[in-house]
């Protein structure tokens, strides 16, 4: 697969598309939600019938980063692509599962060579990921994607609220495989796991851990004050321990009663640990090596990086180096999202991607 990119700081869609030719699919991002409908409509007008999805967030292609106006990433050559949408994503996306089934049939779904990349409305992640992964993963198709910083997403020229837009890709010249990158580790000084004893998943709220207020557990374990909780998550997020893997849960805020609100729900009897930041430079190198080991020659990587990762990497003066490192061996493009999707899981503070052989 080959990637091309166009952008316009002033939001001129025609300008962003000026140098894009013969795309098989178009993935776009805009700086503000009010730009979404006009951008989607213009893309469909200029490239009628070309699969397209889009949302709100910053974007990147190789070493370039775009945080204003509109950015369009074009995918072309050696791929077959269909775009569609699951509506009512936070309520009952299963009603629209036939659209996913038809997309798979249209591209000629083949295990190892077919995968899904999605972008969903904020707050719709849990049911969207469950619905997509239940169908895809049982058939051997990988999933990666993330969350738009908006209530709506776009698909094929239209805007949908509370929805999950998706691409179904088939690589005509090799494999497609999903990856996630976690730069956080279990602390050598703190290997404790805490059972969630009271929670409100619908409100993304953890009330107690081991029957103690979540605030008290978190601040006591790290030796910090209450007012430091929302910034400490950049270095010490929660980790949901699931079998042999750990999925990150970012902290959003703290309530008067000692509850902690998060960007990903936790359920009663989940086991959480407090993670520490690892050597992120080494982790990035390990991810690249793993992709190359699995796929050999990689033509392109399409990813979603968490907003918190972007902020943390920027604070560490590493973001530009990260983009350069990722693009050293293959073409790399994607967007900064507010949640990430990896096969069966909705995660935070993570990079999730599809790598194309």
Short mmCIF file of C-alpha atoms in Angstrom, two decimals:
data_model
loop_
_atom_site.label_atom_id
_atom_site.label_comp_id
_atom_site.label_asym_id
_atom_site.label_seq_id
_atom_site.Cartn_x
_atom_site.Cartn_y
_atom_site.Cartn_z
CA UNK A 1 0.00 0.00 0.00
CA UNK A 2 1.12 3.53 -0.72
CA UNK A 3 0.23 6.59 1.36
CA UNK A 4 -0.19 10.19 0.22
CA UNK A 5 -1.25 13.21 2.22
CA UNK A 6 -2.67 16.66 1.66
CA UNK A 7 -3.58 19.41 4.09
CA UNK A 8 -4.92 22.92 4.36
CA UNK A 9 -4.47 25.01 7.48
CA UNK A 10 -7.43 27.18 6.46
CA UNK A 11 -9.68 24.16 5.94
CA UNK A 12 -9.81 24.34 2.13
CA UNK A 13 -10.68 20.78 1.09
CA UNK A 14 -9.81 21.33 -2.57
CA UNK A 15 -6.36 22.55 -1.53
CA UNK A 16 -5.87 19.48 0.69
CA UNK A 17 -6.80 17.17 -2.19
CA UNK A 18 -4.85 19.01 -4.88
CA UNK A 19 -1.94 16.57 -5.17
CA UNK A 20 -3.83 13.36 -4.39
CA UNK A 21 -4.46 11.12 -7.39
CA UNK A 22 -6.36 7.87 -7.88
CA UNK A 23 -6.97 7.07 -4.19
CA UNK A 24 -8.51 3.78 -3.17
CA UNK A 25 -9.55 5.25 0.18
CA UNK A 26 -9.38 8.58 2.03
CA UNK A 27 -8.99 8.99 5.79
CA UNK A 28 -9.38 12.57 6.96
CA UNK A 29 -9.23 14.60 10.13
CA UNK A 30 -10.40 18.11 10.92
CA UNK A 31 -9.50 20.48 13.74
CA UNK A 32 -13.09 21.25 14.75
CA UNK A 33 -16.32 19.27 14.63
CA UNK A 34 -18.16 22.01 12.75
CA UNK A 35 -15.78 21.38 9.80
CA UNK A 36 -16.71 17.71 9.56
CA UNK A 37 -19.84 17.84 7.39
CA UNK A 38 -18.51 20.28 4.81
CA UNK A 39 -15.23 18.35 4.52
CA UNK A 40 -16.98 15.00 4.09
CA UNK A 41 -19.31 16.43 1.47
CA UNK A 42 -16.47 18.06 -0.51
CA UNK A 43 -14.34 14.91 -0.47
CA UNK A 44 -17.26 12.93 -1.86
CA UNK A 45 -17.86 15.58 -4.54
CA UNK A 46 -14.23 15.62 -5.70
CA UNK A 47 -13.72 11.85 -5.41
CA UNK A 48 -17.20 10.38 -5.85
CA UNK A 49 -17.53 6.76 -4.80
CA UNK A 50 -14.10 6.58 -3.15
CA UNK A 51 -14.32 5.04 0.34
CA UNK A 52 -13.80 7.72 3.00
CA UNK A 53 -14.07 8.08 6.76
CA UNK A 54 -13.09 10.93 9.05
CA UNK A 55 -13.17 12.49 12.48
CA UNK A 56 -11.77 15.25 14.67
CA UNK A 57 -8.13 15.24 15.76
CA UNK A 58 -4.56 15.99 14.72
CA UNK A 59 -2.94 13.96 11.95
CA UNK A 60 0.51 12.90 10.76
CA UNK A 61 2.25 11.40 7.77
CA UNK A 62 5.85 10.30 8.19
CA UNK A 63 7.70 13.28 9.78
CA UNK A 64 4.92 15.81 9.17
CA UNK A 65 2.39 16.73 11.86
CA UNK A 66 -0.86 18.58 11.17
CA UNK A 67 -2.89 20.25 13.91
CA UNK A 68 -4.94 22.84 12.03
CA UNK A 69 -7.58 22.87 9.32
CA UNK A 70 -8.13 19.67 7.37
CA UNK A 71 -5.77 16.78 6.63
CA UNK A 72 -6.47 13.96 4.18
CA UNK A 73 -4.51 10.69 4.06
CA UNK A 74 -4.91 8.83 0.79
CA UNK A 75 -4.34 5.08 0.53
CA UNK A 76 -3.73 3.49 -2.84
CA UNK A 77 -2.18 0.62 -4.78
CA UNK A 78 -2.51 -3.11 -4.04
CA UNK A 79 -5.54 -2.75 -1.75
CA UNK A 80 -9.28 -3.26 -1.99
CA UNK A 81 -11.31 -1.09 0.42
CA UNK A 82 -14.91 -0.62 1.51
CA UNK A 83 -16.10 2.03 3.98
CA UNK A 84 -19.34 1.88 5.96
CA UNK A 85 -20.78 2.83 9.34
CA UNK A 86 -22.41 1.24 12.38
CA UNK A 87 -25.04 3.65 13.70
CA UNK A 88 -26.38 3.87 17.27
CA UNK A 89 -22.89 2.81 18.29
CA UNK A 90 -23.28 3.44 22.01
CA UNK A 91 -26.69 1.77 22.13
CA UNK A 92 -27.13 -1.07 19.63
CA UNK A 93 -24.59 -1.14 16.77
CA UNK A 94 -25.37 -4.83 16.23
CA UNK A 95 -28.47 -3.65 14.31
CA UNK A 96 -26.12 -2.63 11.50
CA UNK A 97 -23.86 -5.69 11.48
CA UNK A 98 -25.02 -6.59 7.97
CA UNK A 99 -23.03 -3.59 6.70
CA UNK A 100 -19.86 -5.10 8.14
CA UNK A 101 -20.70 -8.51 6.69
CA UNK A 102 -21.31 -7.01 3.26
CA UNK A 103 -18.05 -5.04 3.38
CA UNK A 104 -16.11 -8.23 4.12
CA UNK A 105 -17.83 -10.02 1.24
CA UNK A 106 -17.21 -7.14 -1.14
CA UNK A 107 -13.43 -7.06 -0.57
CA UNK A 108 -13.27 -10.87 -0.60
CA UNK A 109 -12.27 -11.35 3.02
CA UNK A 110 -9.30 -13.63 3.55
CA UNK A 111 -7.72 -14.53 6.90
CA UNK A 112 -4.43 -12.71 7.43
CA UNK A 113 -4.95 -10.41 4.46
CA UNK A 114 -8.09 -8.60 5.61
CA UNK A 115 -8.50 -6.16 8.51
CA UNK A 116 -10.68 -3.37 9.86
CA UNK A 117 -9.67 0.19 10.75
CA UNK A 118 -12.33 2.19 12.58
CA UNK A 119 -12.97 5.65 13.99
CA UNK A 120 -15.92 6.13 16.35
CA UNK A 121 -17.76 8.91 18.14
CA UNK A 122 -16.53 9.76 21.62
CA UNK A 123 -18.36 7.63 24.18
CA UNK A 124 -19.30 4.91 21.70
CA UNK A 125 -16.16 2.79 22.06
CA UNK A 126 -17.29 -0.06 24.30
CA UNK A 127 -20.19 -1.38 22.25
CA UNK A 128 -18.58 -0.47 18.94
CA UNK A 129 -15.42 -2.44 19.68
CA UNK A 130 -17.39 -5.36 21.11
CA UNK A 131 -19.61 -5.52 18.03
CA UNK A 132 -16.78 -5.21 15.51
CA UNK A 133 -14.44 -7.61 17.27
CA UNK A 134 -17.08 -10.25 17.91
CA UNK A 135 -17.60 -10.59 14.17
CA UNK A 136 -14.04 -9.92 12.97
CA UNK A 137 -11.81 -11.75 15.41
CA UNK A 138 -13.77 -15.02 15.30
CA UNK A 139 -13.07 -15.07 11.56
CA UNK A 140 -9.40 -14.19 11.83
CA UNK A 141 -9.61 -10.52 10.83
CA UNK A 142 -7.69 -7.96 12.91
CA UNK A 143 -9.04 -4.63 14.20
CA UNK A 144 -7.30 -1.37 15.00
CA UNK A 145 -8.60 2.16 15.30
CA UNK A 146 -9.65 4.78 17.77
CA UNK A 147 -11.93 7.57 18.89
CA UNK A 148 -12.67 10.92 17.29
CA UNK A 149 -12.63 13.95 19.55
CA UNK A 150 -16.25 14.61 18.65
CA UNK A 151 -19.84 13.37 18.92
CA UNK A 152 -19.92 12.60 15.20
CA UNK A 153 -17.85 10.86 12.54
CA UNK A 154 -18.04 10.91 8.75
CA UNK A 155 -18.40 8.12 6.22
CA UNK A 156 -18.71 8.33 2.44
CA UNK A 157 -19.76 11.98 2.35
CA UNK A 158 -22.22 11.93 5.27
CA UNK A 159 -21.93 12.73 8.97
CA UNK A 160 -23.33 10.43 11.67
CA UNK A 161 -23.69 11.11 15.38
CA UNK A 162 -23.12 8.27 17.84
CA UNK A 163 -21.56 6.09 15.17
CA UNK A 164 -18.55 4.01 14.24
CA UNK A 165 -17.16 4.48 10.74
CA UNK A 166 -14.85 1.80 9.41
CA UNK A 167 -12.67 0.68 6.54
CA UNK A 168 -12.41 -2.96 5.58
CA UNK A 169 -9.07 -3.46 3.84
CA UNK A 170 -7.82 -6.38 1.81
CA UNK A 171 -4.11 -6.37 1.02
CA UNK A 172 -3.72 -7.74 -2.49
CA UNK A 173 0.03 -8.27 -2.09
CA UNK A 174 0.48 -9.64 1.41
CA UNK A 175 -0.63 -9.66 5.01
CA UNK A 176 -2.24 -7.09 7.30
CA UNK A 177 -1.65 -7.33 11.04
CA UNK A 178 -2.74 -5.22 14.02
CA UNK A 179 -0.41 -4.09 16.80
CA UNK A 180 -0.66 -2.10 20.01
CA UNK A 181 2.16 -0.29 21.74
CA UNK A 182 2.17 0.14 25.51
CA UNK A 183 4.98 2.31 26.90
CA UNK A 184 3.98 1.58 30.51
CA UNK A 185 5.22 -1.28 32.68
CA UNK A 186 4.45 -2.89 35.99
CA UNK A 187 6.53 -1.07 38.58
CA UNK A 188 9.35 -3.11 40.09
CA UNK A 189 8.59 -1.36 43.36
CA UNK A 190 4.86 -1.92 43.14
CA UNK A 191 3.56 -5.21 41.80
CA UNK A 192 0.24 -4.91 43.63
CA UNK A 193 -3.07 -5.66 41.97
CA UNK A 194 -6.24 -4.05 43.28
CA UNK A 195 -9.71 -5.49 42.84
CA UNK A 196 -12.41 -3.02 41.85
CA UNK A 197 -14.95 -3.47 44.62
CA UNK A 198 -17.39 -0.74 43.63
CA UNK A 199 -17.77 0.95 40.25
CA UNK A 200 -20.21 2.63 37.89
CA UNK A 201 -19.05 1.57 34.40
CA UNK A 202 -21.74 3.61 32.66
CA UNK A 203 -20.27 6.77 34.18
CA UNK A 204 -16.66 5.53 33.77
CA UNK A 205 -16.28 5.78 37.54
CA UNK A 206 -14.21 3.66 39.95
CA UNK A 207 -15.50 4.15 43.49
CA UNK A 208 -13.42 1.75 45.56
CA UNK A 209 -10.44 -0.55 45.20
CA UNK A 210 -10.22 -3.28 47.84
CA UNK A 211 -13.10 -1.47 49.62
CA UNK A 212 -11.00 1.70 49.97
CA UNK A 213 -11.73 4.86 48.01
CA UNK A 214 -9.95 4.83 44.63
CA UNK A 215 -8.50 8.28 45.38
CA UNK A 216 -6.93 7.10 48.63
CA UNK A 217 -5.43 3.97 47.07
CA UNK A 218 -3.91 5.89 44.14
CA UNK A 219 -2.51 8.79 46.17
CA UNK A 220 -1.18 6.53 48.95
CA UNK A 221 0.58 4.16 46.58
CA UNK A 222 2.31 7.00 44.72
CA UNK A 223 2.80 9.37 47.63
CA UNK A 224 1.07 12.28 45.92
CA UNK A 225 -1.64 14.76 46.84
CA UNK A 226 -5.18 14.70 45.48
CA UNK A 227 -4.58 17.69 43.19
CA UNK A 228 -1.81 15.81 41.33
CA UNK A 229 -3.99 12.85 40.26
CA UNK A 230 -5.09 14.10 36.82
CA UNK A 231 -1.54 14.91 35.71
CA UNK A 232 0.07 11.87 37.34
CA UNK A 233 -1.84 9.63 34.90
CA UNK A 234 0.66 10.65 32.20
CA UNK A 235 3.30 8.69 34.12
CA UNK A 236 1.22 6.31 36.21
CA UNK A 237 -2.05 5.26 34.59
CA UNK A 238 -4.09 2.33 35.80
CA UNK A 239 -3.61 -0.96 34.01
CA UNK A 240 -6.43 -3.48 33.61
CA UNK A 241 -4.88 -6.92 34.03
CA UNK A 242 -6.54 -9.35 31.62
CA UNK A 243 -5.03 -12.82 31.32
CA UNK A 244 -1.39 -12.30 30.34
CA UNK A 245 -1.85 -8.76 29.03
CA UNK A 246 -2.44 -5.33 30.53
CA UNK A 247 -4.66 -2.65 28.99
CA UNK A 248 -4.24 0.98 29.99
CA UNK A 249 -6.98 2.94 31.78
CA UNK A 250 -6.37 6.72 31.85
CA UNK A 251 -7.55 8.86 34.73
CA UNK A 252 -9.89 11.73 33.88
CA UNK A 253 -10.73 13.23 37.25
CA UNK A 254 -11.48 12.76 40.93
CA UNK A 255 -14.84 13.20 42.64
CA UNK A 256 -15.70 14.66 46.04
CA UNK A 257 -16.51 11.19 47.39
CA UNK A 258 -13.08 9.83 46.45
CA UNK A 259 -14.19 8.15 43.23
CA UNK A 260 -11.88 8.36 40.23
CA UNK A 261 -13.35 8.90 36.76
CA UNK A 262 -11.55 7.38 33.78
CA UNK A 263 -11.54 7.43 29.98
CA UNK A 264 -12.26 3.70 29.81
CA UNK A 265 -14.77 1.91 32.05
CA UNK A 266 -13.74 -0.54 34.73
CA UNK A 267 -16.10 -3.17 36.07
CA UNK A 268 -16.58 -4.59 39.54
CA UNK A 269 -14.10 -7.43 40.16
CA UNK A 270 -11.67 -6.19 37.49
CA UNK A 271 -8.07 -6.23 38.66
CA UNK A 272 -6.16 -2.99 38.27
CA UNK A 273 -2.52 -2.19 38.81
CA UNK A 274 -0.71 1.15 38.85
CA UNK A 275 1.73 1.30 35.95
CA UNK A 276 4.99 3.20 35.55
CA UNK A 277 6.48 4.71 32.43
CA UNK A 278 8.99 2.45 30.73
CA UNK A 279 11.81 3.29 28.34
CA UNK A 280 9.56 4.54 25.55
CA UNK A 281 12.41 4.88 23.05
CA UNK A 282 13.22 1.22 23.52
CA UNK A 283 9.54 0.25 23.33
CA UNK A 284 9.14 2.04 19.98
CA UNK A 285 12.19 0.22 18.62
CA UNK A 286 10.78 -3.09 19.87
CA UNK A 287 7.46 -2.41 18.11
CA UNK A 288 9.19 -1.67 14.81
CA UNK A 289 11.35 -4.80 15.16
CA UNK A 290 8.30 -6.93 15.94
CA UNK A 291 6.47 -5.68 12.86
CA UNK A 292 9.49 -6.34 10.65
CA UNK A 293 9.96 -9.80 12.14
CA UNK A 294 6.30 -10.69 11.55
CA UNK A 295 5.84 -9.18 8.11
CA UNK A 296 9.31 -8.75 6.65
CA UNK A 297 8.92 -5.88 4.24
CA UNK A 298 6.31 -3.33 5.40
CA UNK A 299 4.79 -0.95 2.88
CA UNK A 300 2.72 1.20 5.24
CA UNK A 301 1.37 1.56 8.78
CA UNK A 302 -1.94 3.26 9.61
CA UNK A 303 -2.26 4.16 13.29
CA UNK A 304 -4.06 6.01 16.06
CA UNK A 305 -1.95 7.58 18.81
CA UNK A 306 -3.60 8.58 22.07
CA UNK A 307 -3.87 12.30 22.82
CA UNK A 308 -2.20 11.65 26.19
CA UNK A 309 0.75 9.93 24.44
CA UNK A 310 1.06 12.93 22.13
CA UNK A 311 1.02 15.35 25.07
CA UNK A 312 3.52 13.29 27.04
CA UNK A 313 5.85 12.79 24.06
CA UNK A 314 5.65 16.53 23.33
CA UNK A 315 6.47 17.40 26.95
CA UNK A 316 9.45 15.03 26.71
CA UNK A 317 10.49 16.66 23.39
CA UNK A 318 10.18 13.25 21.75
CA UNK A 319 7.15 13.56 19.45
CA UNK A 320 9.12 14.69 16.37
CA UNK A 321 11.70 11.98 17.01
CA UNK A 322 8.93 9.41 17.38
CA UNK A 323 7.45 10.30 13.99
CA UNK A 324 10.90 10.21 12.41
CA UNK A 325 11.68 6.82 13.95
CA UNK A 326 8.41 5.28 12.82
CA UNK A 327 8.87 6.53 9.26
CA UNK A 328 12.49 5.43 8.95
CA UNK A 329 11.60 1.92 7.75
CA UNK A 330 8.09 2.36 6.29
CA UNK A 331 5.48 4.98 5.47
CA UNK A 332 3.47 5.84 8.59
CA UNK A 333 0.28 7.89 8.87
CA UNK A 334 -2.65 8.32 11.21
CA UNK A 335 -4.37 10.55 13.70
CA UNK A 336 -4.28 11.52 17.36
CA UNK A 337 -7.40 10.16 19.04
CA UNK A 338 -8.99 10.16 22.48
CA UNK A 339 -9.23 6.37 22.76
CA UNK A 340 -7.75 3.39 20.93
CA UNK A 341 -9.06 0.05 19.68
CA UNK A 342 -7.09 -3.15 19.41
CA UNK A 343 -8.91 -6.34 18.42
CA UNK A 344 -11.24 -7.06 21.38
CA UNK A 345 -10.12 -4.18 23.59
CA UNK A 346 -10.85 -0.47 24.05
CA UNK A 347 -7.72 1.07 25.60
CA UNK A 348 -6.16 4.40 26.60
CA UNK A 349 -2.68 5.97 26.36
CA UNK A 350 -1.74 3.50 23.63
CA UNK A 351 -0.79 3.39 19.96
CA UNK A 352 -2.83 0.94 17.88
CA UNK A 353 -2.20 0.30 14.20
CA UNK A 354 -2.55 -1.85 11.11
CA UNK A 355 0.70 -2.80 9.38
CA UNK A 356 0.58 -3.73 5.68
CA UNK A 357 3.12 -6.11 4.19
#
